[in-house]
Every structure is written in C-alpha cells, then in structure tokens.
Amino acid sequence: MKVGIITFQRADNYGSLLQCYALYKSVESFGVDVEVVDYRNPYIERAYVGLPNFRKNFIVWGKQAYTRFSNYSNVLKKHAAFEKLIGSMHFSEGLKKKDILHNGLEYDLIFTGSDQIWNPVMTNGFDDVYYLNFPGNFFRCSYAASLGNSKSKKLDPQKLKTRIDRMDRISVREQSACETIYALTGKNAQVCVDPTLLLSRTEWEALCEKADIDTEERYILLYYLDDNKDLVKIAQSLAKKHSAKIICCNKNPVSGENIQWIGDLGPVDFVKLVKDAAAVVASSFHAAVFSVIFGKALYAIPHPETGERVKTLAALCGFSDGFYKSFEDFESRNGASLPVSYDYTNLQKAVAESKDFINNAVETAKRRNQVPER
C-alpha cells in the first residue's frame, strides 16, 4: 500500500520539517510504503527561507532581506542541515501545482497535514493541493490540519466548505477548527495531536544523537518568531537568577546581554537544544511541544497568529501557568523559579487516539482499494 503525505516539507523552519518527519515515521510504523509528495508552494518557501512578502512595506522588506543575506553563510549551513533530515525520508520527484491539479496523484491514501496547510494567510489563499482537491482515486484524509486563526478575515467560510466537503476523513489540530468545520459542513472532525507528539521521548533522544551542536554549558533557550522584547527580558532575568547563559536560535541575529545567537542550526540541533536546556522561553508552538516532550520549564507568550495551537496543547497538559502577557506579568507572578509541571495523562490518551486515527485511515483505505499487505 502506498501512502502520500502533503505538507510544508521544504520550508526551512524547524517545526515544519520536524512534524513532517514525525508523521512520516508514524505512518511508516503501520507497515505501509510512505512517500512525501514534494510539492513546493513558492509563497511558503519565500517566507521561511528569508524572502518576506514584498506586499509589505518596502522598507521593512528591504531591512529583513538585508539582514538575512548579510548572514547568508548561516543560511546555507542551516539549509544543508535541513537537507540532511530530508534525506532520511523518501520524497517524490518535485511537483508543481498545475501538474498536480491537472494530472492528480497515484496513491492509495494521502494525508494532508500537519502544520498550517489550511491557513490561507500561510499559503497565500486557498491552495487546492493542500485540500487534496485534484483527480485521483485515493482515500482523502487530513491529519492535524491547522486553520491558523479561525477568526481571520482571510478564512472565507464558503471556500473552506467547498474544499473540505470532498475529504473522506478529517482531523485538525485545534478544537476551534473542529467547531468551525462542523458549523460549515456538518462533518465531524477529530482533534489530533501534532505529529511531533506521536514519537516517544526515547525516539527523539535517539535522533538527538545525530545533532552537531555541543550543549555542555547551562543555558536558557530563547526562540521566538516575531520581534518580542518581553521574551528577551524574561530570558535575561532567568539567566541572571540561575547563572546560565542564553542561546537564541532565531533565524535573524539577536544581540543583548548574555545572549549567544546561533543562526546555522538544523532541526535536529533545535530538538537537542530544547532537550538540554535549563528552561525554554518562546512564542513558538514546536518549542512548547518539545518542552512538554522533554519535561522542560516553559515560559511562553503565545504568538497572535498561532497561539490557539499552544492553548490546545496547554489544555491537554495543564501548563497554562507558563503563559505570560508581558515581562511585567512574568515578574509579578513568577520572577525566579524554574517550574516543571505537566500532567501527561490526557496527552497520552490523545496520542493513542491520534495513532488510532492514522491506523483506521490506513485500514479503511486498504479495504476500499483492496490493497494486499506489504
């Protein structure tokens, strides 16, 4: 049986490639042949590789582009590290949108997801490839697809309904997306965990052995997606009180007291940085995920566009106390401790249900297509 995965597999973004890797390994564990469909959305790659949207203010675009390309050697090293992890998976040949929409794809089952594949802000509108809206006699299934901000003005209800109506099975990452889809289509969607949570701590630790970075010194990991001075202040406060340095792996250079910026790290190095950190200060969803996996103290200011995902994770693990609105909020509530308090009971149940979702999709596709065992 041949299973395809369509996701954000080529974005030089830690979370995007790590969730692709995790879903690939999870689906493969059910005894099927898996292939990542190498569809490349230029808008996504431009955003992640370092070419911001030109529609934004030209001066802002110019500053960002200059910053990235003045550190181009780091960009190349980082890209090579991403390619190394990509090489551990089986990819199809490179495919363009027009070819997929015209010719379709030949698989028994295709999973679209995870990541923000259904967020029109990320994909520059509704991308039919990510909705599996193309020819082919295959079982159509989303896995932990994210709409991003379900209240976004770009999330046209009618366009979303038209595309989702064709799906055989639907799973999403946020409860809010589940409710939105039911209201529009009457279809039940299952909330599934991010693929990175499907792999065990032991499996991630084994991958970390392939990391290139050395993390012997005590440090606080700082990682955020947009400019956030409050997170920097939180990291500096923790580092000072706990005699630690700060390692920051943002894509753009970050400077400040006691901050070491490392701009050429790959996804495996990122996982290892979380694993070995004294604490994690972040706005990133996947920084939160790996903090949970490795039982690390997390200090988070949820990102305005992706915060719903972190809140869904927090509801599963009970770590909402690690959310802050600002540095002042952090100081008034919790200025010095490094608390670690996760309840894994509900998470373990959610992971088991998510694995069952994948297995049921595989078995249903086999019966529907009468596919022999591998």
mmCIF file with all atom_site columns, N, CA and C in Angstrom, residues 174-233:
data_model
loop_
_atom_site.group_PDB
_atom_site.id
_atom_site.type_symbol
_atom_site.label_atom_id
_atom_site.label_alt_id
_atom_site.label_comp_id
_atom_site.label_asym_id
_atom_site.label_entity_id
_atom_site.label_seq_id
_atom_site.pdbx_PDB_ins_code
_atom_site.Cartn_x
_atom_site.Cartn_y
_atom_site.Cartn_z
_atom_site.occupancy
_atom_site.B_iso_or_equiv
_atom_site.pdbx_formal_charge
_atom_site.auth_seq_id
_atom_site.auth_comp_id
_atom_site.auth_asym_id
_atom_site.auth_atom_id
_atom_site.pdbx_PDB_model_num
ATOM 1   N N  . GLU A 1 174 ? -6.720  22.071 16.263 1.00 0.00 ? 174 GLU A N  1
ATOM 2   C CA . GLU A 1 174 ? -7.343  22.891 17.297 1.00 0.00 ? 174 GLU A CA 1
ATOM 3   C C  . GLU A 1 174 ? -8.827  22.579 17.433 1.00 0.00 ? 174 GLU A C  1
ATOM 4   N N  . GLN A 1 175 ? -9.328  22.652 18.644 1.00 0.00 ? 175 GLN A N  1
ATOM 5   C CA . GLN A 1 175 ? -10.754 22.448 18.892 1.00 0.00 ? 175 GLN A CA 1
ATOM 6   C C  . GLN A 1 175 ? -11.577 23.494 18.153 1.00 0.00 ? 175 GLN A C  1
ATOM 7   N N  . SER A 1 176 ? -11.072 24.718 18.061 1.00 0.00 ? 176 SER A N  1
ATOM 8   C CA . SER A 1 176 ? -11.792 25.785 17.365 1.00 0.00 ? 176 SER A CA 1
ATOM 9   C C  . SER A 1 176 ? -11.992 25.442 15.894 1.00 0.00 ? 176 SER A C  1
ATOM 10  N N  . ALA A 1 177 ? -11.005 24.786 15.278 1.00 0.00 ? 177 ALA A N  1
ATOM 11  C CA . ALA A 1 177 ? -11.122 24.378 13.876 1.00 0.00 ? 177 ALA A CA 1
ATOM 12  C C  . ALA A 1 177 ? -12.174 23.288 13.721 1.00 0.00 ? 177 ALA A C  1
ATOM 13  N N  . CYS A 1 178 ? -12.214 22.397 14.681 1.00 0.00 ? 178 CYS A N  1
ATOM 14  C CA . CYS A 1 178 ? -13.210 21.323 14.701 1.00 0.00 ? 178 CYS A CA 1
ATOM 15  C C  . CYS A 1 178 ? -14.619 21.914 14.700 1.00 0.00 ? 178 CYS A C  1
ATOM 16  N N  . GLU A 1 179 ? -14.827 22.910 15.519 1.00 0.00 ? 179 GLU A N  1
ATOM 17  C CA . GLU A 1 179 ? -16.135 23.554 15.633 1.00 0.00 ? 179 GLU A CA 1
ATOM 18  C C  . GLU A 1 179 ? -16.478 24.324 14.361 1.00 0.00 ? 179 GLU A C  1
ATOM 19  N N  . THR A 1 180 ? -15.488 24.984 13.771 1.00 0.00 ? 180 THR A N  1
ATOM 20  C CA . THR A 1 180 ? -15.701 25.737 12.534 1.00 0.00 ? 180 THR A CA 1
ATOM 21  C C  . THR A 1 180 ? -16.121 24.810 11.402 1.00 0.00 ? 180 THR A C  1
ATOM 22  N N  . ILE A 1 181 ? -15.441 23.684 11.269 1.00 0.00 ? 181 ILE A N  1
ATOM 23  C CA . ILE A 1 181 ? -15.727 22.734 10.192 1.00 0.00 ? 181 ILE A CA 1
ATOM 24  C C  . ILE A 1 181 ? -17.120 22.119 10.356 1.00 0.00 ? 181 ILE A C  1
ATOM 25  N N  . TYR A 1 182 ? -17.489 21.786 11.575 1.00 0.00 ? 182 TYR A N  1
ATOM 26  C CA . TYR A 1 182 ? -18.823 21.206 11.804 1.00 0.00 ? 182 TYR A CA 1
ATOM 27  C C  . TYR A 1 182 ? -19.917 22.224 11.476 1.00 0.00 ? 182 TYR A C  1
ATOM 28  N N  . ALA A 1 183 ? -19.700 23.456 11.860 1.00 0.00 ? 183 ALA A N  1
ATOM 29  C CA . ALA A 1 183 ? -20.693 24.503 11.601 1.00 0.00 ? 183 ALA A CA 1
ATOM 30  C C  . ALA A 1 183 ? -20.888 24.726 10.103 1.00 0.00 ? 183 ALA A C  1
ATOM 31  N N  . LEU A 1 184 ? -19.817 24.586 9.334  1.00 0.00 ? 184 LEU A N  1
ATOM 32  C CA . LEU A 1 184 ? -19.879 24.839 7.895  1.00 0.00 ? 184 LEU A CA 1
ATOM 33  C C  . LEU A 1 184 ? -20.378 23.647 7.093  1.00 0.00 ? 184 LEU A C  1
ATOM 34  N N  . THR A 1 185 ? -19.962 22.443 7.493  1.00 0.00 ? 185 THR A N  1
ATOM 35  C CA . THR A 1 185 ? -20.200 21.260 6.658  1.00 0.00 ? 185 THR A CA 1
ATOM 36  C C  . THR A 1 185 ? -21.064 20.185 7.310  1.00 0.00 ? 185 THR A C  1
ATOM 37  N N  . GLY A 1 186 ? -21.222 20.248 8.620  1.00 0.00 ? 186 GLY A N  1
ATOM 38  C CA . GLY A 1 186 ? -21.928 19.179 9.306  1.00 0.00 ? 186 GLY A CA 1
ATOM 39  C C  . GLY A 1 186 ? -21.075 17.940 9.486  1.00 0.00 ? 186 GLY A C  1
ATOM 40  N N  . LYS A 1 187 ? -19.804 18.029 9.077  1.00 0.00 ? 187 LYS A N  1
ATOM 41  C CA . LYS A 1 187 ? -18.887 16.892 9.204  1.00 0.00 ? 187 LYS A CA 1
ATOM 42  C C  . LYS A 1 187 ? -18.164 16.941 10.543 1.00 0.00 ? 187 LYS A C  1
ATOM 43  N N  . ASN A 1 188 ? -18.015 15.778 11.134 1.00 0.00 ? 188 ASN A N  1
ATOM 44  C CA . ASN A 1 188 ? -17.265 15.691 12.384 1.00 0.00 ? 188 ASN A CA 1
ATOM 45  C C  . ASN A 1 188 ? -15.775 15.602 12.093 1.00 0.00 ? 188 ASN A C  1
ATOM 46  N N  . ALA A 1 189 ? -15.018 16.431 12.733 1.00 0.00 ? 189 ALA A N  1
ATOM 47  C CA . ALA A 1 189 ? -13.557 16.383 12.621 1.00 0.00 ? 189 ALA A CA 1
ATOM 48  C C  . ALA A 1 189 ? -12.993 15.976 13.973 1.00 0.00 ? 189 ALA A C  1
ATOM 49  N N  . GLN A 1 190 ? -11.955 15.182 13.935 1.00 0.00 ? 190 GLN A N  1
ATOM 50  C CA . GLN A 1 190 ? -11.316 14.743 15.179 1.00 0.00 ? 190 GLN A CA 1
ATOM 51  C C  . GLN A 1 190 ? -10.104 15.616 15.462 1.00 0.00 ? 190 GLN A C  1
ATOM 52  N N  . VAL A 1 191 ? -9.981  16.049 16.693 1.00 0.00 ? 191 VAL A N  1
ATOM 53  C CA . VAL A 1 191 ? -8.792  16.802 17.084 1.00 0.00 ? 191 VAL A CA 1
ATOM 54  C C  . VAL A 1 191 ? -7.664  15.811 17.347 1.00 0.00 ? 191 VAL A C  1
ATOM 55  N N  . CYS A 1 192 ? -6.580  15.943 16.605 1.00 0.00 ? 192 CYS A N  1
ATOM 56  C CA . CYS A 1 192 ? -5.415  15.069 16.776 1.00 0.00 ? 192 CYS A CA 1
ATOM 57  C C  . CYS A 1 192 ? -4.201  15.892 17.192 1.00 0.00 ? 192 CYS A C  1
ATOM 58  N N  . VAL A 1 193 ? -3.280  15.241 17.835 1.00 0.00 ? 193 VAL A N  1
ATOM 59  C CA . VAL A 1 193 ? -2.086  15.942 18.303 1.00 0.00 ? 193 VAL A CA 1
ATOM 60  C C  . VAL A 1 193 ? -1.146  16.230 17.148 1.00 0.00 ? 193 VAL A C  1
ATOM 61  N N  . ASP A 1 194 ? -0.293  17.200 17.331 1.00 0.00 ? 194 ASP A N  1
ATOM 62  C CA . ASP A 1 194 ? 0.753   17.480 16.361 1.00 0.00 ? 194 ASP A CA 1
ATOM 63  C C  . ASP A 1 194 ? 1.598   16.217 16.174 1.00 0.00 ? 194 ASP A C  1
ATOM 64  N N  . PRO A 1 195 ? 2.015   15.912 14.940 1.00 0.00 ? 195 PRO A N  1
ATOM 65  C CA . PRO A 1 195 ? 2.786   14.682 14.697 1.00 0.00 ? 195 PRO A CA 1
ATOM 66  C C  . PRO A 1 195 ? 4.017   14.529 15.577 1.00 0.00 ? 195 PRO A C  1
ATOM 67  N N  . THR A 1 196 ? 4.643   15.641 15.958 1.00 0.00 ? 196 THR A N  1
ATOM 68  C CA . THR A 1 196 ? 5.847   15.539 16.787 1.00 0.00 ? 196 THR A CA 1
ATOM 69  C C  . THR A 1 196 ? 5.560   14.871 18.126 1.00 0.00 ? 196 THR A C  1
ATOM 70  N N  . LEU A 1 197 ? 4.303   14.896 18.555 1.00 0.00 ? 197 LEU A N  1
ATOM 71  C CA . LEU A 1 197 ? 3.925   14.251 19.810 1.00 0.00 ? 197 LEU A CA 1
ATOM 72  C C  . LEU A 1 197 ? 3.659   12.756 19.642 1.00 0.00 ? 197 LEU A C  1
ATOM 73  N N  . LEU A 1 198 ? 3.598   12.284 18.396 1.00 0.00 ? 198 LEU A N  1
ATOM 74  C CA . LEU A 1 198 ? 3.360   10.861 18.138 1.00 0.00 ? 198 LEU A CA 1
ATOM 75  C C  . LEU A 1 198 ? 4.596   10.017 18.418 1.00 0.00 ? 198 LEU A C  1
ATOM 76  N N  . LEU A 1 199 ? 5.771   10.632 18.293 1.00 0.00 ? 199 LEU A N  1
ATOM 77  C CA . LEU A 1 199 ? 7.008   9.909  18.573 1.00 0.00 ? 199 LEU A CA 1
ATOM 78  C C  . LEU A 1 199 ? 7.336   10.045 20.055 1.00 0.00 ? 199 LEU A C  1
ATOM 79  N N  . SER A 1 200 ? 7.903   9.006  20.615 1.00 0.00 ? 200 SER A N  1
ATOM 80  C CA . SER A 1 200 ? 8.203   8.996  22.046 1.00 0.00 ? 200 SER A CA 1
ATOM 81  C C  . SER A 1 200 ? 9.427   9.846  22.367 1.00 0.00 ? 200 SER A C  1
ATOM 82  N N  . ARG A 1 201 ? 9.578   10.159 23.628 1.00 0.00 ? 201 ARG A N  1
ATOM 83  C CA . ARG A 1 201 ? 10.771  10.876 24.084 1.00 0.00 ? 201 ARG A CA 1
ATOM 84  C C  . ARG A 1 201 ? 12.028  10.092 23.710 1.00 0.00 ? 201 ARG A C  1
ATOM 85  N N  . THR A 1 202 ? 11.971  8.782  23.856 1.00 0.00 ? 202 THR A N  1
ATOM 86  C CA . THR A 1 202 ? 13.124  7.936  23.524 1.00 0.00 ? 202 THR A CA 1
ATOM 87  C C  . THR A 1 202 ? 13.490  8.052  22.050 1.00 0.00 ? 202 THR A C  1
ATOM 88  N N  . GLU A 1 203 ? 12.487  8.099  21.180 1.00 0.00 ? 203 GLU A N  1
ATOM 89  C CA . GLU A 1 203 ? 12.742  8.217  19.740 1.00 0.00 ? 203 GLU A CA 1
ATOM 90  C C  . GLU A 1 203 ? 13.389  9.560  19.409 1.00 0.00 ? 203 GLU A C  1
ATOM 91  N N  . TRP A 1 204 ? 12.924  10.615 20.060 1.00 0.00 ? 204 TRP A N  1
ATOM 92  C CA . TRP A 1 204 ? 13.523  11.930 19.814 1.00 0.00 ? 204 TRP A CA 1
ATOM 93  C C  . TRP A 1 204 ? 14.941  12.008 20.382 1.00 0.00 ? 204 TRP A C  1
ATOM 94  N N  . GLU A 1 205 ? 15.160  11.388 21.519 1.00 0.00 ? 205 GLU A N  1
ATOM 95  C CA . GLU A 1 205 ? 16.507  11.370 22.100 1.00 0.00 ? 205 GLU A CA 1
ATOM 96  C C  . GLU A 1 205 ? 17.479  10.631 21.186 1.00 0.00 ? 205 GLU A C  1
ATOM 97  N N  . ALA A 1 206 ? 17.004  9.583  20.542 1.00 0.00 ? 206 ALA A N  1
ATOM 98  C CA . ALA A 1 206 ? 17.851  8.842  19.603 1.00 0.00 ? 206 ALA A CA 1
ATOM 99  C C  . ALA A 1 206 ? 18.223  9.726  18.416 1.00 0.00 ? 206 ALA A C  1
ATOM 100 N N  . LEU A 1 207 ? 17.266  10.529 17.937 1.00 0.00 ? 207 LEU A N  1
ATOM 101 C CA . LEU A 1 207 ? 17.559  11.439 16.831 1.00 0.00 ? 207 LEU A CA 1
ATOM 102 C C  . LEU A 1 207 ? 18.563  12.499 17.265 1.00 0.00 ? 207 LEU A C  1
ATOM 103 N N  . CYS A 1 208 ? 18.474  12.952 18.509 1.00 0.00 ? 208 CYS A N  1
ATOM 104 C CA . CYS A 1 208 ? 19.378  13.986 19.025 1.00 0.00 ? 208 CYS A CA 1
ATOM 105 C C  . CYS A 1 208 ? 20.840  13.540 19.007 1.00 0.00 ? 208 CYS A C  1
ATOM 106 N N  . GLU A 1 209 ? 21.072  12.252 19.008 1.00 0.00 ? 209 GLU A N  1
ATOM 107 C CA . GLU A 1 209 ? 22.442  11.750 18.956 1.00 0.00 ? 209 GLU A CA 1
ATOM 108 C C  . GLU A 1 209 ? 23.122  12.108 17.634 1.00 0.00 ? 209 GLU A C  1
ATOM 109 N N  . LYS A 1 210 ? 22.318  12.482 16.635 1.00 0.00 ? 210 LYS A N  1
ATOM 110 C CA . LYS A 1 210 ? 22.860  12.874 15.333 1.00 0.00 ? 210 LYS A CA 1
ATOM 111 C C  . LYS A 1 210 ? 23.081  14.384 15.235 1.00 0.00 ? 210 LYS A C  1
ATOM 112 N N  . ALA A 1 211 ? 22.805  15.103 16.312 1.00 0.00 ? 211 ALA A N  1
ATOM 113 C CA . ALA A 1 211 ? 22.967  16.562 16.306 1.00 0.00 ? 211 ALA A CA 1
ATOM 114 C C  . ALA A 1 211 ? 24.439  16.945 16.269 1.00 0.00 ? 211 ALA A C  1
ATOM 115 N N  . ASP A 1 212 ? 24.709  18.120 15.724 1.00 0.00 ? 212 ASP A N  1
ATOM 116 C CA . ASP A 1 212 ? 26.084  18.611 15.616 1.00 0.00 ? 212 ASP A CA 1
ATOM 117 C C  . ASP A 1 212 ? 26.455  19.554 16.755 1.00 0.00 ? 212 ASP A C  1
ATOM 118 N N  . ILE A 1 213 ? 25.461  20.130 17.420 1.00 0.00 ? 213 ILE A N  1
ATOM 119 C CA . ILE A 1 213 ? 25.744  21.147 18.435 1.00 0.00 ? 213 ILE A CA 1
ATOM 120 C C  . ILE A 1 213 ? 26.150  20.516 19.767 1.00 0.00 ? 213 ILE A C  1
ATOM 121 N N  . ASP A 1 214 ? 27.066  21.186 20.453 1.00 0.00 ? 214 ASP A N  1
ATOM 122 C CA . ASP A 1 214 ? 27.521  20.757 21.776 1.00 0.00 ? 214 ASP A CA 1
ATOM 123 C C  . ASP A 1 214 ? 26.830  21.631 22.822 1.00 0.00 ? 214 ASP A C  1
ATOM 124 N N  . THR A 1 215 ? 26.160  21.013 23.785 1.00 0.00 ? 215 THR A N  1
ATOM 125 C CA . THR A 1 215 ? 25.385  21.786 24.766 1.00 0.00 ? 215 THR A CA 1
ATOM 126 C C  . THR A 1 215 ? 25.800  21.454 26.199 1.00 0.00 ? 215 THR A C  1
ATOM 127 N N  . GLU A 1 216 ? 27.076  21.551 26.489 1.00 0.00 ? 216 GLU A N  1
ATOM 128 C CA . GLU A 1 216 ? 27.565  21.196 27.828 1.00 0.00 ? 216 GLU A CA 1
ATOM 129 C C  . GLU A 1 216 ? 27.279  22.278 28.867 1.00 0.00 ? 216 GLU A C  1
ATOM 130 N N  . GLU A 1 217 ? 27.328  23.558 28.479 1.00 0.00 ? 217 GLU A N  1
ATOM 131 C CA . GLU A 1 217 ? 27.090  24.642 29.444 1.00 0.00 ? 217 GLU A CA 1
ATOM 132 C C  . GLU A 1 217 ? 25.605  24.777 29.783 1.00 0.00 ? 217 GLU A C  1
ATOM 133 N N  . ARG A 1 218 ? 25.322  25.275 30.982 1.00 0.00 ? 218 ARG A N  1
ATOM 134 C CA . ARG A 1 218 ? 23.949  25.527 31.408 1.00 0.00 ? 218 ARG A CA 1
ATOM 135 C C  . ARG A 1 218 ? 23.414  26.746 30.646 1.00 0.00 ? 218 ARG A C  1
ATOM 136 N N  . TYR A 1 219 ? 22.206  26.629 30.089 1.00 0.00 ? 219 TYR A N  1
ATOM 137 C CA . TYR A 1 219 ? 21.675  27.732 29.282 1.00 0.00 ? 219 TYR A CA 1
ATOM 138 C C  . TYR A 1 219 ? 20.149  27.747 29.302 1.00 0.00 ? 219 TYR A C  1
ATOM 139 N N  . ILE A 1 220 ? 19.630  28.920 28.984 1.00 0.00 ? 220 ILE A N  1
ATOM 140 C CA . ILE A 1 220 ? 18.206  29.134 28.739 1.00 0.00 ? 220 ILE A CA 1
ATOM 141 C C  . ILE A 1 220 ? 18.040  29.227 27.225 1.00 0.00 ? 220 ILE A C  1
ATOM 142 N N  . LEU A 1 221 ? 17.108  28.474 26.656 1.00 0.00 ? 221 LEU A N  1
ATOM 143 C CA . LEU A 1 221 ? 16.858  28.562 25.217 1.00 0.00 ? 221 LEU A CA 1
ATOM 144 C C  . LEU A 1 221 ? 15.815  29.642 24.946 1.00 0.00 ? 221 LEU A C  1
ATOM 145 N N  . LEU A 1 222 ? 16.155  30.568 24.052 1.00 0.00 ? 222 LEU A N  1
ATOM 146 C CA . LEU A 1 222 ? 15.256  31.646 23.651 1.00 0.00 ? 222 LEU A CA 1
ATOM 147 C C  . LEU A 1 222 ? 14.922  31.471 22.174 1.00 0.00 ? 222 LEU A C  1
ATOM 148 N N  . TYR A 1 223 ? 13.626  31.390 21.859 1.00 0.00 ? 223 TYR A N  1
ATOM 149 C CA . TYR A 1 223 ? 13.235  31.197 20.459 1.00 0.00 ? 223 TYR A CA 1
ATOM 150 C C  . TYR A 1 223 ? 11.866  31.833 20.231 1.00 0.00 ? 223 TYR A C  1
ATOM 151 N N  . TYR A 1 224 ? 11.829  32.826 19.346 1.00 0.00 ? 224 TYR A N  1
ATOM 152 C CA . TYR A 1 224 ? 10.562  33.484 19.055 1.00 0.00 ? 224 TYR A CA 1
ATOM 153 C C  . TYR A 1 224 ? 10.485  33.813 17.574 1.00 0.00 ? 224 TYR A C  1
ATOM 154 N N  . LEU A 1 225 ? 9.250   33.983 17.089 1.00 0.00 ? 225 LEU A N  1
ATOM 155 C CA . LEU A 1 225 ? 9.019   34.110 15.656 1.00 0.00 ? 225 LEU A CA 1
ATOM 156 C C  . LEU A 1 225 ? 9.031   35.559 15.182 1.00 0.00 ? 225 LEU A C  1
ATOM 157 N N  . ASP A 1 226 ? 8.468   36.456 15.965 1.00 0.00 ? 226 ASP A N  1
ATOM 158 C CA . ASP A 1 226 ? 8.478   37.877 15.632 1.00 0.00 ? 226 ASP A CA 1
ATOM 159 C C  . ASP A 1 226 ? 9.196   38.636 16.739 1.00 0.00 ? 226 ASP A C  1
ATOM 160 N N  . ASP A 1 227 ? 9.527   39.886 16.465 1.00 0.00 ? 227 ASP A N  1
ATOM 161 C CA . ASP A 1 227 ? 10.226  40.695 17.462 1.00 0.00 ? 227 ASP A CA 1
ATOM 162 C C  . ASP A 1 227 ? 9.426   40.729 18.765 1.00 0.00 ? 227 ASP A C  1
ATOM 163 N N  . ASN A 1 228 ? 10.062  40.335 19.863 1.00 0.00 ? 228 ASN A N  1
ATOM 164 C CA . ASN A 1 228 ? 9.366   40.297 21.147 1.00 0.00 ? 228 ASN A CA 1
ATOM 165 C C  . ASN A 1 228 ? 10.354  40.594 22.271 1.00 0.00 ? 228 ASN A C  1
ATOM 166 N N  . LYS A 1 229 ? 10.441  41.852 22.622 1.00 0.00 ? 229 LYS A N  1
ATOM 167 C CA . LYS A 1 229 ? 11.397  42.284 23.657 1.00 0.00 ? 229 LYS A CA 1
ATOM 168 C C  . LYS A 1 229 ? 11.052  41.713 25.029 1.00 0.00 ? 229 LYS A C  1
ATOM 169 N N  . ASP A 1 230 ? 9.772   41.441 25.268 1.00 0.00 ? 230 ASP A N  1
ATOM 170 C CA . ASP A 1 230 ? 9.374   40.879 26.561 1.00 0.00 ? 230 ASP A CA 1
ATOM 171 C C  . ASP A 1 230 ? 9.971   39.489 26.769 1.00 0.00 ? 230 ASP A C  1
ATOM 172 N N  . LEU A 1 231 ? 9.987   38.676 25.722 1.00 0.00 ? 231 LEU A N  1
ATOM 173 C CA . LEU A 1 231 ? 10.580  37.343 25.836 1.00 0.00 ? 231 LEU A CA 1
ATOM 174 C C  . LEU A 1 231 ? 12.078  37.432 26.106 1.00 0.00 ? 231 LEU A C  1
ATOM 175 N N  . VAL A 1 232 ? 12.735  38.381 25.458 1.00 0.00 ? 232 VAL A N  1
ATOM 176 C CA . VAL A 1 232 ? 14.170  38.578 25.687 1.00 0.00 ? 232 VAL A CA 1
ATOM 177 C C  . VAL A 1 232 ? 14.418  38.939 27.150 1.00 0.00 ? 232 VAL A C  1
ATOM 178 N N  . LYS A 1 233 ? 13.599  39.836 27.686 1.00 0.00 ? 233 LYS A N  1
ATOM 179 C CA . LYS A 1 233 ? 13.755  40.248 29.092 1.00 0.00 ? 233 LYS A CA 1
ATOM 180 C C  . LYS A 1 233 ? 13.505  39.079 30.045 1.00 0.00 ? 233 LYS A C  1
#
